[in-house]
mmCIF file of C-alpha atoms and ligand atoms in Angstrom:
data_model
loop_
_atom_site.group_PDB
_atom_site.id
_atom_site.type_symbol
_atom_site.label_atom_id
_atom_site.label_comp_id
_atom_site.label_asym_id
_atom_site.label_seq_id
_atom_site.Cartn_x
_atom_site.Cartn_y
_atom_site.Cartn_z
ATOM 1 C CA MET A 470 24.051 44.579 -47.486
ATOM 2 C CA ASN A 471 22.158 44.738 -50.726
ATOM 3 C CA PRO A 472 21.544 48.516 -51.114
ATOM 4 C CA LEU A 473 17.855 47.852 -51.593
ATOM 5 C CA TYR A 474 17.557 46.541 -48.038
ATOM 6 C CA ASN A 475 19.911 49.185 -46.712
ATOM 7 C CA ALA A 476 17.504 51.879 -47.865
ATOM 8 C CA MET A 477 14.444 50.124 -46.538
ATOM 9 C CA GLY A 478 14.305 50.245 -42.739
ATOM 10 C CA THR A 479 12.024 48.269 -40.437
ATOM 11 C CA THR A 480 8.356 47.686 -41.274
ATOM 12 C CA ILE A 481 5.803 50.007 -39.703
ATOM 13 C CA PHE A 482 4.184 47.033 -37.920
ATOM 14 C CA GLU A 483 7.330 46.117 -36.050
ATOM 15 C CA THR A 484 8.063 49.767 -35.311
ATOM 16 C CA MET A 485 4.634 50.510 -33.849
ATOM 17 C CA SER A 486 4.510 47.242 -31.871
ATOM 18 C CA ALA A 487 7.913 48.050 -30.358
ATOM 19 C CA ARG A 488 6.633 51.537 -29.424
ATOM 20 C CA ALA A 489 3.550 49.970 -27.846
ATOM 21 C CA ARG A 490 5.691 47.541 -25.810
ATOM 22 C CA ALA A 491 8.046 50.302 -24.685
ATOM 23 C CA THR A 492 5.278 52.701 -23.612
ATOM 24 C CA GLY A 493 2.574 50.293 -22.466
ATOM 25 C CA ALA A 494 0.203 51.620 -25.137
ATOM 26 C CA ILE A 495 -2.770 49.472 -26.182
ATOM 27 C CA ASN A 496 -1.659 47.930 -29.460
ATOM 28 C CA LEU A 497 -4.307 48.422 -32.147
ATOM 29 C CA GLY A 498 -1.480 48.723 -34.681
ATOM 30 C CA GLN A 499 -0.153 45.373 -35.843
ATOM 31 C CA GLY A 500 -2.951 43.003 -36.878
ATOM 32 C CA PHE A 501 -3.153 40.146 -34.452
ATOM 33 C CA PRO A 502 -6.180 38.974 -32.469
ATOM 34 C CA ASP A 503 -6.196 38.334 -28.734
ATOM 35 C CA SER A 504 -8.884 35.631 -28.991
ATOM 36 C CA GLY A 505 -11.038 33.813 -31.538
ATOM 37 C CA TRP A 506 -8.863 30.825 -32.410
ATOM 38 C CA PRO A 507 -10.324 27.306 -32.318
ATOM 39 C CA GLN A 508 -9.115 25.165 -29.402
ATOM 40 C CA ASP A 509 -9.664 21.924 -31.338
ATOM 41 C CA VAL A 510 -7.216 23.071 -34.026
ATOM 42 C CA LEU A 511 -4.592 23.700 -31.319
ATOM 43 C CA ASP A 512 -5.319 20.243 -29.876
ATOM 44 C CA ALA A 513 -4.893 18.696 -33.334
ATOM 45 C CA ALA A 514 -1.482 20.381 -33.689
ATOM 46 C CA ALA A 515 -0.385 19.185 -30.247
ATOM 47 C CA ALA A 516 -1.508 15.620 -30.936
ATOM 48 C CA ALA A 517 0.258 15.595 -34.298
ATOM 49 C CA LEU A 518 3.455 16.925 -32.724
ATOM 50 C CA LEU A 519 3.496 14.141 -30.143
ATOM 51 C CA SER A 520 2.254 11.219 -32.192
ATOM 52 C CA GLY A 521 2.812 12.137 -35.845
ATOM 53 C CA SER A 522 5.964 12.443 -37.929
ATOM 54 C CA ASN A 523 8.302 15.344 -37.208
ATOM 55 C CA GLN A 524 10.494 14.709 -40.237
ATOM 56 C CA TYR A 525 10.503 16.536 -43.576
ATOM 57 C CA PRO A 526 7.059 16.390 -45.131
ATOM 58 C CA PRO A 527 6.754 16.425 -48.949
ATOM 59 C CA MET A 528 7.948 19.660 -50.512
ATOM 60 C CA ALA A 529 4.526 20.592 -51.908
ATOM 61 C CA GLY A 530 2.854 19.944 -48.534
ATOM 62 C CA THR A 531 1.300 16.878 -46.944
ATOM 63 C CA PRO A 532 -1.265 15.107 -49.146
ATOM 64 C CA GLU A 533 -3.711 15.484 -46.250
ATOM 65 C CA LEU A 534 -3.448 19.291 -46.235
ATOM 66 C CA ARG A 535 -3.395 19.658 -50.010
ATOM 67 C CA ARG A 536 -6.575 17.562 -50.253
ATOM 68 C CA ALA A 537 -8.149 19.611 -47.463
ATOM 69 C CA ILE A 538 -7.343 22.890 -49.264
ATOM 70 C CA ALA A 539 -8.904 21.623 -52.509
ATOM 71 C CA ASP A 540 -12.003 20.348 -50.664
ATOM 72 C CA HIS A 541 -12.279 23.607 -48.754
ATOM 73 C CA TYR A 542 -12.268 25.833 -51.830
ATOM 74 C CA ARG A 543 -14.698 23.548 -53.637
ATOM 75 C CA ALA A 544 -17.109 23.865 -50.705
ATOM 76 C CA HIS A 545 -16.619 27.550 -49.901
ATOM 77 C CA GLN A 546 -15.764 29.210 -53.218
ATOM 78 C CA GLY A 547 -16.998 26.822 -55.894
ATOM 79 C CA VAL A 548 -13.459 26.466 -57.235
ATOM 80 C CA ASP A 549 -12.246 23.075 -58.499
ATOM 81 C CA LEU A 550 -8.580 22.375 -57.845
ATOM 82 C CA ASP A 551 -6.492 19.284 -58.514
ATOM 83 C CA TRP A 552 -4.823 18.822 -55.127
ATOM 84 C CA GLN A 553 -1.801 17.062 -56.608
ATOM 85 C CA ALA A 554 -1.059 19.393 -59.534
ATOM 86 C CA GLU A 555 -2.346 22.750 -58.321
ATOM 87 C CA ILE A 556 -1.542 23.244 -54.630
ATOM 88 C CA THR A 557 1.709 24.088 -52.840
ATOM 89 C CA VAL A 558 1.873 24.516 -49.068
ATOM 90 C CA THR A 559 4.191 27.313 -47.906
ATOM 91 C CA SER A 560 5.511 28.712 -44.637
ATOM 92 C CA GLY A 561 2.913 31.456 -44.428
ATOM 93 C CA ALA A 562 1.541 33.717 -47.121
ATOM 94 C CA THR A 563 4.758 35.702 -46.843
ATOM 95 C CA GLU A 564 6.770 32.797 -48.201
ATOM 96 C CA ALA A 565 4.120 32.223 -50.872
ATOM 97 C CA LEU A 566 4.464 35.842 -51.989
ATOM 98 C CA ALA A 567 8.241 35.543 -52.159
ATOM 99 C CA ALA A 568 8.088 32.198 -53.986
ATOM 100 C CA ALA A 569 5.546 33.430 -56.515
ATOM 101 C CA ILE A 570 7.240 36.777 -57.186
ATOM 102 C CA LEU A 571 10.696 35.202 -57.529
ATOM 103 C CA ALA A 572 9.332 32.463 -59.797
ATOM 104 C CA LEU A 573 7.364 34.732 -62.116
ATOM 105 C CA VAL A 574 9.281 38.025 -62.373
ATOM 106 C CA THR A 575 12.313 38.340 -64.663
ATOM 107 C CA PRO A 576 14.401 41.526 -64.374
ATOM 108 C CA GLY A 577 12.795 44.268 -66.454
ATOM 109 C CA ASP A 578 9.257 42.854 -66.237
ATOM 110 C CA GLU A 579 6.620 45.399 -65.291
ATOM 111 C CA VAL A 580 4.449 44.558 -62.307
ATOM 112 C CA VAL A 581 1.133 46.322 -61.695
ATOM 113 C CA LEU A 582 0.562 46.986 -57.980
ATOM 114 C CA PHE A 583 -2.237 48.733 -56.150
ATOM 115 C CA GLN A 584 -1.435 51.147 -53.351
ATOM 116 C CA PRO A 585 -2.085 51.086 -50.413
ATOM 117 C CA LEU A 586 0.313 48.162 -50.703
ATOM 118 C CA TYR A 587 0.764 45.363 -48.220
ATOM 119 C CA ASP A 588 4.331 46.013 -47.147
ATOM 120 C CA ALA A 589 6.024 42.879 -48.504
ATOM 121 C CA TYR A 590 5.074 43.367 -52.158
ATOM 122 C CA LEU A 591 7.267 46.198 -53.324
ATOM 123 C CA PRO A 592 10.561 45.022 -51.758
ATOM 124 C CA LEU A 593 10.053 41.556 -53.226
ATOM 125 C CA VAL A 594 9.202 42.888 -56.678
ATOM 126 C CA LEU A 595 12.241 45.191 -56.649
ATOM 127 C CA ARG A 596 14.497 42.408 -55.368
ATOM 128 C CA ALA A 597 13.331 40.248 -58.273
ATOM 129 C CA GLY A 598 14.256 43.048 -60.690
ATOM 130 C CA GLY A 599 10.655 43.938 -61.499
ATOM 131 C CA VAL A 600 9.596 47.448 -62.460
ATOM 132 C CA PRO A 601 6.596 48.568 -60.396
ATOM 133 C CA ARG A 602 3.650 50.300 -62.059
ATOM 134 C CA LEU A 603 1.489 51.704 -59.290
ATOM 135 C CA VAL A 604 -2.271 52.196 -59.323
ATOM 136 C CA THR A 605 -3.357 54.517 -56.509
ATOM 137 C CA LEU A 606 -6.551 53.721 -54.633
ATOM 138 C CA ARG A 607 -8.195 56.397 -52.510
ATOM 139 C CA PRO A 608 -10.750 56.540 -49.728
ATOM 140 C CA PRO A 609 -13.616 56.120 -49.145
ATOM 141 C CA HIS A 610 -14.110 53.310 -51.718
ATOM 142 C CA TRP A 611 -10.550 52.342 -52.632
ATOM 143 C CA GLN A 612 -11.573 50.986 -56.068
ATOM 144 C CA PHE A 613 -9.734 51.002 -59.408
ATOM 145 C CA ASP A 614 -11.401 51.839 -62.714
ATOM 146 C CA ARG A 615 -10.722 51.216 -66.398
ATOM 147 C CA ALA A 616 -8.716 54.426 -66.852
ATOM 148 C CA ALA A 617 -6.403 53.559 -63.940
ATOM 149 C CA LEU A 618 -5.739 50.086 -65.335
ATOM 150 C CA ALA A 619 -5.199 51.451 -68.857
ATOM 151 C CA ALA A 620 -2.561 53.830 -67.483
ATOM 152 C CA ALA A 621 -0.721 51.054 -65.615
ATOM 153 C CA PHE A 622 -0.738 48.204 -68.153
ATOM 154 C CA GLY A 623 1.648 48.265 -71.090
ATOM 155 C CA PRO A 624 3.567 46.024 -73.478
ATOM 156 C CA ARG A 625 6.029 44.962 -70.749
ATOM 157 C CA THR A 626 3.385 44.062 -68.143
ATOM 158 C CA ARG A 627 4.114 40.607 -66.830
ATOM 159 C CA LEU A 628 2.297 40.434 -63.544
ATOM 160 C CA VAL A 629 -0.410 42.014 -61.395
ATOM 161 C CA ILE A 630 -0.391 41.709 -57.608
ATOM 162 C CA LEU A 631 -3.817 42.084 -56.092
ATOM 163 C CA ASN A 632 -4.776 41.929 -52.430
ATOM 164 C CA ASN A 633 -8.456 41.107 -51.935
ATOM 165 C CA PRO A 634 -9.919 41.779 -49.365
ATOM 166 C CA LEU A 635 -7.485 44.665 -49.141
ATOM 167 C CA ASN A 636 -5.401 45.308 -46.044
ATOM 168 C CA PRO A 637 -5.232 48.147 -44.841
ATOM 169 C CA SER A 638 -8.329 49.688 -46.447
ATOM 170 C CA ALA A 639 -10.727 46.857 -45.484
ATOM 171 C CA SER A 640 -12.343 47.119 -48.920
ATOM 172 C CA LEU A 641 -13.373 44.338 -51.299
ATOM 173 C CA CYS A 642 -12.882 43.811 -55.003
ATOM 174 C CA ASP A 643 -16.178 42.447 -56.371
ATOM 175 C CA ARG A 644 -16.767 40.189 -59.360
ATOM 176 C CA ALA A 645 -17.273 43.110 -61.762
ATOM 177 C CA ALA A 646 -13.919 44.631 -60.737
ATOM 178 C CA LEU A 647 -12.178 41.260 -61.136
ATOM 179 C CA GLU A 648 -13.741 40.855 -64.583
ATOM 180 C CA LEU A 649 -12.477 44.305 -65.572
ATOM 181 C CA LEU A 650 -9.011 43.320 -64.375
ATOM 182 C CA ALA A 651 -9.278 40.036 -66.310
ATOM 183 C CA GLU A 652 -9.859 41.978 -69.540
ATOM 184 C CA PHE A 653 -6.507 43.727 -69.109
ATOM 185 C CA VAL A 654 -4.655 40.644 -67.886
ATOM 186 C CA VAL A 655 -5.801 38.568 -70.862
ATOM 187 C CA ALA A 656 -5.191 41.362 -73.382
ATOM 188 C CA HIS A 657 -1.612 41.764 -72.099
ATOM 189 C CA ASP A 658 -0.970 38.048 -71.659
ATOM 190 C CA ALA A 659 -0.084 38.729 -68.022
ATOM 191 C CA LEU A 660 -0.318 36.738 -64.783
ATOM 192 C CA VAL A 661 -1.882 37.549 -61.404
ATOM 193 C CA ILE A 662 -0.767 36.927 -57.859
ATOM 194 C CA ALA A 663 -3.900 37.248 -55.742
ATOM 195 C CA ASP A 664 -3.200 37.608 -52.042
ATOM 196 C CA GLU A 665 -6.519 36.365 -50.648
ATOM 197 C CA VAL A 666 -5.400 35.762 -47.065
ATOM 198 C CA TRP A 667 -8.452 37.680 -45.760
ATOM 199 C CA GLU A 668 -10.900 35.629 -47.861
ATOM 200 C CA HIS A 669 -12.886 34.369 -44.862
ATOM 201 C CA VAL A 670 -12.906 37.592 -42.872
ATOM 202 C CA VAL A 671 -15.670 39.397 -44.788
ATOM 203 C CA PHE A 672 -18.693 40.944 -43.142
ATOM 204 C CA ASP A 673 -22.333 41.828 -43.647
ATOM 205 C CA GLY A 674 -22.977 38.873 -45.976
ATOM 206 C CA ALA A 675 -20.679 40.251 -48.675
ATOM 207 C CA GLY A 676 -18.881 36.994 -49.536
ATOM 208 C CA HIS A 677 -15.527 36.637 -51.264
ATOM 209 C CA VAL A 678 -14.942 36.144 -54.996
ATOM 210 C CA SER A 679 -11.641 34.430 -55.749
ATOM 211 C CA VAL A 680 -9.655 35.187 -58.880
ATOM 212 C CA LEU A 681 -9.853 31.437 -59.534
ATOM 213 C CA ALA A 682 -13.649 31.814 -59.892
ATOM 214 C CA VAL A 683 -13.243 34.339 -62.734
ATOM 215 C CA PRO A 684 -12.934 32.509 -66.073
ATOM 216 C CA GLY A 685 -10.212 34.674 -67.677
ATOM 217 C CA LEU A 686 -8.118 34.550 -64.508
ATOM 218 C CA ARG A 687 -8.518 30.871 -63.524
ATOM 219 C CA ASP A 688 -5.395 29.656 -65.295
ATOM 220 C CA ARG A 689 -3.400 32.878 -65.095
ATOM 221 C CA SER A 690 -3.490 33.368 -61.342
ATOM 222 C CA VAL A 691 -1.708 32.252 -58.219
ATOM 223 C CA LYS A 692 -4.141 32.401 -55.315
ATOM 224 C CA ILE A 693 -2.461 32.759 -51.928
ATOM 225 C CA GLY A 694 -4.122 31.764 -48.657
ATOM 226 C CA SER A 695 -3.055 31.759 -44.992
ATOM 227 C CA ALA A 696 -4.179 29.628 -42.059
ATOM 228 C CA GLY A 697 -2.930 32.407 -39.777
ATOM 229 C CA LYS A 698 -5.794 34.631 -40.894
ATOM 230 C CA ILE A 699 -8.482 31.961 -41.216
ATOM 231 C CA PHE A 700 -7.921 30.578 -37.714
ATOM 232 C CA ALA A 701 -6.681 33.742 -35.960
ATOM 233 C CA LEU A 702 -3.311 32.054 -35.378
ATOM 234 C CA THR A 703 -0.960 34.577 -36.930
ATOM 235 C CA GLY A 704 2.202 32.991 -35.524
ATOM 236 C CA TRP A 705 1.624 29.700 -37.280
ATOM 237 C CA LYS A 706 2.890 30.719 -40.698
ATOM 238 C CA VAL A 707 1.126 28.078 -42.722
ATOM 239 C CA GLY A 708 0.097 29.323 -46.145
ATOM 240 C CA TRP A 709 -0.418 27.976 -49.629
ATOM 241 C CA MET A 710 -0.523 28.765 -53.325
ATOM 242 C CA ALA A 711 -3.200 27.445 -55.686
ATOM 243 C CA ALA A 712 -2.496 27.752 -59.406
ATOM 244 C CA ALA A 713 -2.833 25.903 -62.721
ATOM 245 C CA PRO A 714 -0.374 22.985 -63.128
ATOM 246 C CA ASP A 715 2.181 24.785 -65.332
ATOM 247 C CA LEU A 716 2.293 27.715 -62.917
ATOM 248 C CA THR A 717 2.529 25.353 -59.942
ATOM 249 C CA ARG A 718 5.550 23.684 -61.527
ATOM 250 C CA ALA A 719 7.261 27.087 -61.776
ATOM 251 C CA LEU A 720 6.338 27.933 -58.173
ATOM 252 C CA ALA A 721 7.872 24.675 -56.934
ATOM 253 C CA ARG A 722 11.270 25.734 -58.264
ATOM 254 C CA SER A 723 11.460 28.832 -56.071
ATOM 255 C CA HIS A 724 9.627 27.342 -53.075
ATOM 256 C CA GLN A 725 12.158 24.501 -52.814
ATOM 257 C CA PHE A 726 15.003 26.917 -52.098
ATOM 258 C CA LEU A 727 13.130 29.270 -49.776
ATOM 259 C CA THR A 728 11.759 27.028 -47.048
ATOM 260 C CA PHE A 729 11.324 23.663 -48.819
ATOM 261 C CA THR A 730 8.739 22.534 -46.240
ATOM 262 C CA THR A 731 6.470 23.652 -43.401
ATOM 263 C CA PRO A 732 6.101 21.963 -39.966
ATOM 264 C CA PRO A 733 4.055 18.782 -40.443
ATOM 265 C CA ASN A 734 2.087 19.016 -37.184
ATOM 266 C CA LEU A 735 0.797 22.457 -38.125
ATOM 267 C CA GLN A 736 -0.119 21.153 -41.577
ATOM 268 C CA ALA A 737 -2.135 18.347 -39.949
ATOM 269 C CA ALA A 738 -3.983 20.798 -37.713
ATOM 270 C CA VAL A 739 -4.753 23.183 -40.566
ATOM 271 C CA ALA A 740 -6.144 20.264 -42.610
ATOM 272 C CA PHE A 741 -8.387 19.456 -39.662
ATOM 273 C CA GLY A 742 -9.481 23.094 -39.331
ATOM 274 C CA LEU A 743 -10.264 23.622 -43.018
ATOM 275 C CA ALA A 744 -12.774 20.766 -42.799
ATOM 276 C CA LYS A 745 -14.782 22.551 -40.092
ATOM 277 C CA PRO A 746 -18.462 23.044 -40.891
ATOM 278 C CA GLY A 747 -19.643 26.313 -42.452
ATOM 279 C CA ASP A 748 -21.165 27.374 -39.096
ATOM 280 C CA TRP A 749 -17.723 27.820 -37.596
ATOM 281 C CA PHE A 750 -16.705 30.269 -40.312
ATOM 282 C CA GLU A 751 -20.023 32.125 -39.950
ATOM 283 C CA ALA A 752 -19.593 32.448 -36.189
ATOM 284 C CA MET A 753 -15.992 33.641 -36.590
ATOM 285 C CA ARG A 754 -17.130 36.369 -38.991
ATOM 286 C CA ARG A 755 -19.998 37.359 -36.688
ATOM 287 C CA ASP A 756 -17.653 37.691 -33.713
ATOM 288 C CA PHE A 757 -15.172 39.893 -35.550
ATOM 289 C CA ALA A 758 -18.009 41.995 -37.025
ATOM 290 C CA ARG A 759 -19.318 42.499 -33.483
ATOM 291 C CA SER A 760 -15.890 43.761 -32.375
ATOM 292 C CA ARG A 761 -15.753 46.062 -35.392
ATOM 293 C CA ASP A 762 -19.177 47.456 -34.522
ATOM 294 C CA ARG A 763 -18.192 47.983 -30.874
ATOM 295 C CA LEU A 764 -15.099 50.000 -31.811
ATOM 296 C CA VAL A 765 -16.952 51.984 -34.497
ATOM 297 C CA ALA A 766 -19.839 52.807 -32.139
ATOM 298 C CA GLY A 767 -17.506 53.912 -29.349
ATOM 299 C CA LEU A 768 -15.364 56.095 -31.589
ATOM 300 C CA SER A 769 -18.335 57.551 -33.453
ATOM 301 C CA ALA A 770 -19.843 58.591 -30.128
ATOM 302 C CA ALA A 771 -16.591 60.434 -29.406
ATOM 303 C CA GLY A 772 -16.835 62.386 -32.678
ATOM 304 C CA TYR A 773 -14.550 60.302 -34.886
ATOM 305 C CA ARG A 774 -15.673 59.393 -38.394
ATOM 306 C CA LEU A 775 -14.811 55.886 -39.567
ATOM 307 C CA LEU A 776 -14.525 54.548 -43.105
ATOM 308 C CA PRO A 777 -16.500 51.400 -44.004
ATOM 309 C CA SER A 778 -14.844 48.086 -43.099
ATOM 310 C CA ALA A 779 -16.130 45.284 -45.331
ATOM 311 C CA GLY A 780 -13.546 42.727 -44.225
ATOM 312 C CA THR A 781 -10.172 42.078 -42.492
ATOM 313 C CA TRP A 782 -9.544 42.914 -38.807
ATOM 314 C CA PHE A 783 -9.189 46.613 -39.535
ATOM 315 C CA VAL A 784 -11.188 49.817 -39.653
ATOM 316 C CA SER A 785 -9.816 53.257 -40.433
ATOM 317 C CA ILE A 786 -10.467 56.664 -38.951
ATOM 318 C CA ASP A 787 -11.148 59.291 -41.624
ATOM 319 C CA LEU A 788 -9.054 62.029 -40.045
ATOM 320 C CA LEU A 789 -10.282 65.005 -42.091
ATOM 321 C CA ALA A 790 -13.932 64.048 -41.604
ATOM 322 C CA SER A 791 -13.116 63.729 -37.893
ATOM 323 C CA GLY A 792 -11.872 67.328 -37.795
ATOM 324 C CA ILE A 793 -8.207 66.325 -37.578
ATOM 325 C CA SER A 794 -6.035 68.022 -40.191
ATOM 326 C CA ALA A 795 -2.584 66.790 -39.089
ATOM 327 C CA PRO A 796 -1.044 64.044 -41.231
ATOM 328 C CA ASP A 797 -1.660 60.432 -40.161
ATOM 329 C CA THR A 798 1.972 59.908 -39.070
ATOM 330 C CA ALA A 799 1.787 62.857 -36.658
ATOM 331 C CA VAL A 800 -1.556 61.642 -35.315
ATOM 332 C CA ALA A 801 -0.193 58.101 -34.812
ATOM 333 C CA GLU A 802 2.811 59.542 -32.988
ATOM 334 C CA ALA A 803 0.618 61.704 -30.749
ATOM 335 C CA LEU A 804 -1.678 58.776 -30.000
ATOM 336 C CA ILE A 805 1.218 56.723 -28.630
ATOM 337 C CA ASP A 806 1.488 59.398 -25.915
ATOM 338 C CA HIS A 807 -2.233 58.983 -25.269
ATOM 339 C CA GLY A 808 -1.703 55.229 -24.878
ATOM 340 C CA VAL A 809 -2.897 53.754 -28.193
ATOM 341 C CA ALA A 810 -0.739 52.393 -31.025
ATOM 342 C CA THR A 811 -2.223 52.616 -34.538
ATOM 343 C CA ILE A 812 -0.896 52.387 -38.098
ATOM 344 C CA PRO A 813 -0.775 55.430 -40.414
ATOM 345 C CA VAL A 814 -2.122 54.266 -43.774
ATOM 346 C CA SER A 815 0.341 56.517 -45.626
ATOM 347 C CA ALA A 816 2.986 53.890 -44.708
ATOM 348 C CA PHE A 817 1.346 51.605 -47.288
ATOM 349 C CA TYR A 818 2.025 53.988 -50.182
ATOM 350 C CA ALA A 819 5.244 54.061 -52.201
ATOM 351 C CA GLU A 820 4.487 57.517 -53.626
ATOM 352 C CA ASP A 821 1.794 60.202 -53.449
ATOM 353 C CA PRO A 822 0.372 58.855 -50.177
ATOM 354 C CA VAL A 823 -3.102 59.285 -48.774
ATOM 355 C CA THR A 824 -2.258 60.895 -45.411
ATOM 356 C CA ALA A 825 -5.651 61.304 -43.748
ATOM 357 C CA THR A 826 -6.402 57.735 -42.694
ATOM 358 C CA LEU A 827 -5.404 55.842 -39.570
ATOM 359 C CA ARG A 828 -5.797 52.036 -39.362
ATOM 360 C CA LEU A 829 -7.005 50.371 -36.166
ATOM 361 C CA CYS A 830 -7.160 46.620 -35.462
ATOM 362 C CA PHE A 831 -10.446 45.657 -33.784
ATOM 363 C CA ALA A 832 -9.657 41.933 -33.322
ATOM 364 C CA LYS A 833 -9.451 42.405 -29.550
ATOM 365 C CA GLY A 834 -11.545 41.529 -26.511
ATOM 366 C CA ASP A 835 -14.244 43.947 -25.380
ATOM 367 C CA ALA A 836 -12.236 45.195 -22.384
ATOM 368 C CA VAL A 837 -9.270 46.128 -24.600
ATOM 369 C CA LEU A 838 -11.537 47.839 -27.136
ATOM 370 C CA ASP A 839 -13.342 49.764 -24.392
ATOM 371 C CA ALA A 840 -10.062 50.918 -22.865
ATOM 372 C CA ALA A 841 -8.838 52.038 -26.303
ATOM 373 C CA ILE A 842 -12.123 53.872 -26.934
ATOM 374 C CA ALA A 843 -11.740 55.687 -23.603
ATOM 375 C CA ARG A 844 -8.185 56.766 -24.431
ATOM 376 C CA LEU A 845 -9.084 57.838 -27.973
ATOM 377 C CA THR A 846 -12.077 59.770 -26.622
ATOM 378 C CA ALA A 847 -9.814 61.604 -24.192
ATOM 379 C CA ALA A 848 -7.282 62.321 -26.976
ATOM 380 C CA ARG A 849 -9.672 63.705 -29.600
ATOM 381 C CA GLU A 850 -9.629 67.345 -28.607
ATOM 382 C CA ALA A 851 -5.803 67.414 -28.560
ATOM 383 C CA LEU A 852 -5.666 65.753 -31.989
ATOM 384 C CA THR A 853 -7.794 68.486 -33.556
ATOM 385 C CA ARG A 854 -5.189 71.024 -32.359
ATOM 386 C CA LEU A 855 -2.097 69.213 -33.736
HETATM 387 N N1 PMP B 1690 -0.750 39.344 -47.011
HETATM 388 C C1 PMP B 1690 -1.550 40.180 -46.335
HETATM 389 C C2 PMP B 1690 -2.439 41.104 -47.077
HETATM 390 C C3 PMP B 1690 -1.534 40.171 -44.936
HETATM 391 O O1 PMP B 1690 -2.341 41.021 -44.270
HETATM 392 C C4 PMP B 1690 -0.660 39.297 -44.264
HETATM 393 C C5 PMP B 1690 -0.564 39.269 -42.761
HETATM 394 N N2 PMP B 1690 -0.635 40.490 -42.132
HETATM 395 C C6 PMP B 1690 0.158 38.443 -45.012
HETATM 396 C C7 PMP B 1690 0.080 38.490 -46.378
HETATM 397 C C8 PMP B 1690 1.124 37.504 -44.361
HETATM 398 O O2 PMP B 1690 0.526 36.309 -43.997
HETATM 399 P P1 PMP B 1690 1.360 35.175 -43.221
HETATM 400 O O3 PMP B 1690 1.381 35.553 -41.785
HETATM 401 O O4 PMP B 1690 0.588 33.915 -43.488
HETATM 402 O O5 PMP B 1690 2.725 35.136 -43.795
#
């Protein structure tokens, strides 16, 4: 085995889900919803499977889906994309991340990353021979500033990987922050991979600003999206990359030898879904925000203190503010015994972790959330004594 993988172990999501399955704990760890997907998108996939082509679609994705992606971003984010020259369909955002990192990083290149880090980034950067330069974000706001960027960027900076909205912290990067980042990216002649898979799951009217809507970043960025997140269908693994034509040509080289294509029936259904009216997206956001509020209200009543959740399917318990001084890993372990699986946010740090934050997924039905609230309420006293 490549020693890099030997040293790595299994991701925290798989580990906690396995613990939940083995113990019967309610799984608020790994981020997957138990409802909220559109039936008509499933019907479109089924119809396409039975009556459409099941042979290799074009490598860059079906024209139908690429057009739908371009139309969708024009309507929702005011971004103009040439569907033929600027869009590549991938097998999930995970493949898009791998394709983009492998295409753009040459051994020795420095890559600026923000921690907490979505777990795929660092292994892929290291595998590509990149040298990580970490910017640490901290609760409660999880924002970077000029000094942090100045410390991370240097003459060898090639790439920045940004996740916005940010999983696990459920925080957003606003236009001013993206413009600050653009200053550094342009000054260092660098590129950006923007993992925007949570772009539609933003609450309280906040809205999402894409890197492609920021002038300095428009032609230096690869924007990554995922149908799994937009339609609450995480098993589908249909994603895409949107980038200027010269970047898209580079991305095609690596994409062709990773997965080459993505199932055509799912592409047809995603094209159908992306054309849904704005009301559908509004209702989806409202429903998830309602679940967030239910979990936050229940846990607050039990004495827990929660950090703000501006987007994603996650909200975090602020352990110290909740009177719990044990590290997040110990609390997560103890909570399995109380029947709830969670994710310690320290798992998303490569060094100098924040250890007082526990991530919960609220994309669950009311009955599941209420049962989890009851178990967490019963566990609180014991957690303060850990
Ligand atoms: N990036 C982030 C930030 C994510 O949260 C996820 C899913 N958890 C992915 C990428 C992977 O998306 P996909 O399932 O489309 O590969």
